[in-house]
Short mmCIF file of C-alpha atoms in Angstrom, two decimals:
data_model
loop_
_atom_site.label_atom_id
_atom_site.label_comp_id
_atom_site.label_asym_id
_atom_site.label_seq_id
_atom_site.Cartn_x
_atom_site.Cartn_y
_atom_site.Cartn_z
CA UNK A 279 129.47 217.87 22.00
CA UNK A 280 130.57 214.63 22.23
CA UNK A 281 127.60 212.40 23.71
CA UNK A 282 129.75 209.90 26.17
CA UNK A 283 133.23 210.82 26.92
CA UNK A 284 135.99 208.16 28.51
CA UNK A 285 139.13 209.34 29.72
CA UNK A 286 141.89 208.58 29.21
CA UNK A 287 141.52 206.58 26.23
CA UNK A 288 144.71 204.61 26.99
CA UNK A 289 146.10 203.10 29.94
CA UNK A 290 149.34 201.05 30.31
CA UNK A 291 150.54 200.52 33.85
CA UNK A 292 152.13 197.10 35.82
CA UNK A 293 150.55 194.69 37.95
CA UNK A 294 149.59 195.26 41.30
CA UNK A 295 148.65 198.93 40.53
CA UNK A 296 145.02 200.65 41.36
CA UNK A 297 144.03 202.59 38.17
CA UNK A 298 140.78 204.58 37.43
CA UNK A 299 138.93 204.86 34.05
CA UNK A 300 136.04 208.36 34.10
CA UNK A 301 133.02 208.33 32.13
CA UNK A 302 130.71 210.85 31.67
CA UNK A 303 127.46 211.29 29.61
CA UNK A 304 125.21 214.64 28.48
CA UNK A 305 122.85 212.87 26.78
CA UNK A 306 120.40 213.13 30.07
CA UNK A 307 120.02 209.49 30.20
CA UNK A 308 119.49 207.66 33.96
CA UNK A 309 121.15 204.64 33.32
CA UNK A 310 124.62 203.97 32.68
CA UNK A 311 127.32 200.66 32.52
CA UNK A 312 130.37 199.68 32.01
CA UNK A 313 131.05 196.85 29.70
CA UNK A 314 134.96 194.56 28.91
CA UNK A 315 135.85 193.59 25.56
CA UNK A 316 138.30 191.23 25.76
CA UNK A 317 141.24 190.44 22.86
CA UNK A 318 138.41 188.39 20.79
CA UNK A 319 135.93 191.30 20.47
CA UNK A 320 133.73 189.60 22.99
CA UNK A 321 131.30 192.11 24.76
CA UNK A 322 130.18 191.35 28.43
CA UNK A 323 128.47 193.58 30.48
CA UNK A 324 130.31 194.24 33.93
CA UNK A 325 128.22 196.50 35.87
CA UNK A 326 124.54 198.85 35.29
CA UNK A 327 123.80 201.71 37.47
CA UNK A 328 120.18 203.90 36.98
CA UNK A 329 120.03 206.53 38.92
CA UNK A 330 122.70 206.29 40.81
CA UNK A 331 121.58 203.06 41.96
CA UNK A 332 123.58 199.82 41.46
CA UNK A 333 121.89 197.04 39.36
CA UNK A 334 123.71 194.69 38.06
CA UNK A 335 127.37 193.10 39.02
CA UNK A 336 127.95 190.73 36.67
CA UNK A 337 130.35 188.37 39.07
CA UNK A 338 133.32 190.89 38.55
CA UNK A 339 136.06 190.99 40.90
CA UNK A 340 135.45 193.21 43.70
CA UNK A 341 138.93 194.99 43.28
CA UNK A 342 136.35 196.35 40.42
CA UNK A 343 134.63 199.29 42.15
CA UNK A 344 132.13 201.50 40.16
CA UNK A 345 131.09 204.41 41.59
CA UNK A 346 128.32 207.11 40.19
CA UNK A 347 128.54 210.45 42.33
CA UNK A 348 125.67 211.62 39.76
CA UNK A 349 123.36 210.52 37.19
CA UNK A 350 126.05 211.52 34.72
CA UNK A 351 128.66 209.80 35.37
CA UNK A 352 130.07 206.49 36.38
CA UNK A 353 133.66 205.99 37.14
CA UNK A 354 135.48 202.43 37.24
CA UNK A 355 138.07 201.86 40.12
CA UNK A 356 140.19 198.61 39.49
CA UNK A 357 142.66 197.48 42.31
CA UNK A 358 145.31 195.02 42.32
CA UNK A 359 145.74 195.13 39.16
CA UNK A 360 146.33 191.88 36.95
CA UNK A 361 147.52 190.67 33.48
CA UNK A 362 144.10 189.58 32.89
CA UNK A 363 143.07 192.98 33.25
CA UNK A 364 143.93 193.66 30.13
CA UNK A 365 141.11 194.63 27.54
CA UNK A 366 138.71 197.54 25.97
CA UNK A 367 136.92 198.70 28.45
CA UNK A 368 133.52 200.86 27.32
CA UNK A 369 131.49 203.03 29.30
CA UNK A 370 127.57 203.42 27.63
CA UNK A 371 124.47 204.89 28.84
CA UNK A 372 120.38 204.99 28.08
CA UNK A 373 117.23 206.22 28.49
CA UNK A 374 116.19 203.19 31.28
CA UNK A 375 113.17 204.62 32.94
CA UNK A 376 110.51 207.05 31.34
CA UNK A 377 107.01 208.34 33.17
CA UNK A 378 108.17 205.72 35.69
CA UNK A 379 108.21 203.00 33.44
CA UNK A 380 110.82 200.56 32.11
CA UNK A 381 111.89 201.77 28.90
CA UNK A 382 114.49 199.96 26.38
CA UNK A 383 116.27 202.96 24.50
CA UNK A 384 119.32 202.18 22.79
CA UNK A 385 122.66 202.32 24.57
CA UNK A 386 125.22 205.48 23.71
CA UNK A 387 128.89 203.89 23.87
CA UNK A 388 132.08 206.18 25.02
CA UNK A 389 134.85 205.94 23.22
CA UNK A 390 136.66 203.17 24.99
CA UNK A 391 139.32 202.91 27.57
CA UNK A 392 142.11 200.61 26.36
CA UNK A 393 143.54 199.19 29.49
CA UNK A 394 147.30 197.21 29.17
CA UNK A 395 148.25 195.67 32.17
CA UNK A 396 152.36 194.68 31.93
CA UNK B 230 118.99 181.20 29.37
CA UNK B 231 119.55 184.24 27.20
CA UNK B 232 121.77 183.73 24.07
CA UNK B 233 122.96 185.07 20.80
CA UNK B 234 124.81 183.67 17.88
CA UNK B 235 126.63 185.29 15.32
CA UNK B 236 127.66 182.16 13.53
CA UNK B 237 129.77 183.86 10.80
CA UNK B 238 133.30 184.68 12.55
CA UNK B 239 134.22 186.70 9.20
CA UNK B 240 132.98 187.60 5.89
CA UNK B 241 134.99 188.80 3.03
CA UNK B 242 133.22 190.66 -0.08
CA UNK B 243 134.28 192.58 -3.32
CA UNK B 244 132.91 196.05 -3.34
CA UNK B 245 129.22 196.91 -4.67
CA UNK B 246 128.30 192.85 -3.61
CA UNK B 247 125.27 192.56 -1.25
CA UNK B 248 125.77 190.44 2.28
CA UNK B 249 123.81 189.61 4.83
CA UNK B 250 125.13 188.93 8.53
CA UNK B 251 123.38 186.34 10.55
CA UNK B 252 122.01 186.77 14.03
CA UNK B 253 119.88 184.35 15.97
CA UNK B 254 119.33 184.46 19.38
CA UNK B 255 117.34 182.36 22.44
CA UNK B 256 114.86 183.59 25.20
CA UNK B 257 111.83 182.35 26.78
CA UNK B 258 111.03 186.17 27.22
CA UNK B 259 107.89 187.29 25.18
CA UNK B 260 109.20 191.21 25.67
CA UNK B 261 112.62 191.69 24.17
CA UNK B 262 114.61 194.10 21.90
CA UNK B 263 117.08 193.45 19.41
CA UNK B 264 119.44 196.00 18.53
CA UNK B 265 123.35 195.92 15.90
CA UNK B 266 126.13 198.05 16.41
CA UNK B 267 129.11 198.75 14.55
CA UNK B 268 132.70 198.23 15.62
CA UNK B 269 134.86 200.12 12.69
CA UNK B 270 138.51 199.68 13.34
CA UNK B 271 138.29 203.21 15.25
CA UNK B 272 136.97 200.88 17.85
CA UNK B 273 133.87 202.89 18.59
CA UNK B 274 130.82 201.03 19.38
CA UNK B 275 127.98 202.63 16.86
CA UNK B 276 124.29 202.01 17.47
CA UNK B 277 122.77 201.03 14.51
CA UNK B 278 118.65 199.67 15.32
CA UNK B 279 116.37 198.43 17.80
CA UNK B 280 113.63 196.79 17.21
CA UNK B 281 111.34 195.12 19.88
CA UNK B 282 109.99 191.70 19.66
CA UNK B 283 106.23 192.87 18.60
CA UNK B 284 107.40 194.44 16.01
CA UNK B 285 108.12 192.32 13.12
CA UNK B 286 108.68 194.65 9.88
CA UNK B 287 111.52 194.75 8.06
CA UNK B 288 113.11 197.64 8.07
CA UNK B 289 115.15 199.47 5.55
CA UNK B 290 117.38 202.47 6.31
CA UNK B 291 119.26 203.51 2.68
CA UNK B 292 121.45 200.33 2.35
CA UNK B 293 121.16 198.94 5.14
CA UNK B 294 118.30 196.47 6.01
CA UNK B 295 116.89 193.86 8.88
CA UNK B 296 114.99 191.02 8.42
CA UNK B 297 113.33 190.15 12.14
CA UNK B 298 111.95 187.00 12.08
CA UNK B 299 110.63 185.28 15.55
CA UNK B 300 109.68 182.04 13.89
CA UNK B 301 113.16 181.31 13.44
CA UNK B 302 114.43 183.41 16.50
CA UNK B 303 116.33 185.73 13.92
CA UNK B 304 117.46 189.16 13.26
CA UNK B 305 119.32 189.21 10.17
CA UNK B 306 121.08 192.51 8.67
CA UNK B 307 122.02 193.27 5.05
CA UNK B 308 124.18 195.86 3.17
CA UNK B 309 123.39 196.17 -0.67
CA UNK B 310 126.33 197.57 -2.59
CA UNK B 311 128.19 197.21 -0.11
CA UNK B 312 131.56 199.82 0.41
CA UNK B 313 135.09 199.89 1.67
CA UNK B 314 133.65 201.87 4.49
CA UNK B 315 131.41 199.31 5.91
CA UNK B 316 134.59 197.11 6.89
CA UNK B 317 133.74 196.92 10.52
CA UNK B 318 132.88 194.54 13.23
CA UNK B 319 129.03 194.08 13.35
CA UNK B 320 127.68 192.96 16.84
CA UNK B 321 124.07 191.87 17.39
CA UNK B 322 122.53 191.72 20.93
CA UNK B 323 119.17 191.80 22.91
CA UNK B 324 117.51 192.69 25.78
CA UNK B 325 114.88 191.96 27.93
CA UNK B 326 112.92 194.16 29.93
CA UNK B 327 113.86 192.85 33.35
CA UNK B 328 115.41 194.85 35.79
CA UNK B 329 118.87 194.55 34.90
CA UNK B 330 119.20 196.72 31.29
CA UNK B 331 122.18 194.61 29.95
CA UNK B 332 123.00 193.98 26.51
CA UNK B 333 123.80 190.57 25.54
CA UNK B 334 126.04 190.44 22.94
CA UNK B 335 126.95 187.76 20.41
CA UNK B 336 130.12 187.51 19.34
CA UNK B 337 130.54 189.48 16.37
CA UNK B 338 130.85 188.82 12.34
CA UNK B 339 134.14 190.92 11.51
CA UNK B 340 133.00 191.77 7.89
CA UNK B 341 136.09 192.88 4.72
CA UNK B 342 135.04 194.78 1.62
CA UNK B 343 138.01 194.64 -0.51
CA UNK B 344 137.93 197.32 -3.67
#
């Protein structure tokens, strides 16, 4: 039942490595992102897809690579990996288009992905 | 530019106090939404309100309430009697209803009910 699902919910792996992080969502929603929270709590949108469709990339590195094969879910590919790397990352969705229209519904958050990069 | 300030890094309170977190934020939008999550130190990210910017009641939802206020640019959120359980990190952010859906989020009043 749960609404957005991350696996797996921890990561540890060394530098250099390529590492993926799945999200999926069955709340029916036709947006979805993927946001970093960093060691201070900060929150910063990384990338938005709706539809499938990319729509933002919020100057991340390209060895970030999202990829949506379907409206429900969005995975995150990270190459190369670096001690920088390291943080919370969340996978959300919404409700970002309705009757054709914008719409602003809330965003659902997964569980986190907590990414440690030795 | 788009902003938002959570100008209280932490707040400690004794049990059954009230406290109000502070949010303020900055856009030359007209359209926006405003919208608090909790961060309890589970580390999920709960959704907690949205409001949009035409909408200027206070709201009220058992404890918990908002004061939106665009005069002052603020969305303010208080717990009355507040619990042990409310010990979380509380995150405002906002929206605008371009194309791009993000949340922008300030950067979070960590808040400490003690018993």
């Amino acid at each position: 039942d749960t609404a957005v699902s991350q696996t797996p919910k921890y990561l540890v792996t060394q530098m250099g490595n390529d590492k993926s992080i799945k999200c999926e969502q069955n709340l029916g929603h036709d947006t979805m992102y993927w946001y970093k929270q960093d060691s201070k709590k900060f929150l910063k949108i990384m990338f938005s897809y709706n539809n499938k469709e990319l729509i933002i990339n919020e100057t991340v590195p390209n060895r970030f690579s999202p990829k949506s094969p379907d409206k429900a879910h969005l995975n995150l590919h990270i190459n190369s990996l670096e001690l920088g790397d390291s943080a919370v990352y969340f996978c959300a969705s919404s409700q970002g288009r309705m009757y054709g229209f914008r719409t602003v519904g809330e965003q659902y958050f997964g569980p986190g992905t907590r990414l440690t990069v030795t | 530019a788009q902003k938002v300030t959570q100008a209280q890094t932490e707040i400690s309170v004794v049990e059954k106090e009230d406290v109000t977190l502070d949010c303020v934020y900055e856009t030359r939008d007209t359209t926006y939404y405003l919208f608090w999550y909790k961060q309890p130190p589970s580390g999920e990210l709960v959704f907690l309100i949205r409001r949009n910017s035409f909408d200027e009641q206070n709201e009220i939802s058992g404890r918990y309430s908002w004061n939106f206020q665009k005069s002052t640019s603020s969305f303010n959120f208080t717990i009355t009697a507040s619990q042990v359980v409310d010990s979380a990190v509380y995150f405002c952010a906002l929206t605008l209803m371009d194309s791009s859906y993000k949340l922008i989020f300030g950067s979070g009043t960590r808040l400490l009910v003690r018993p």
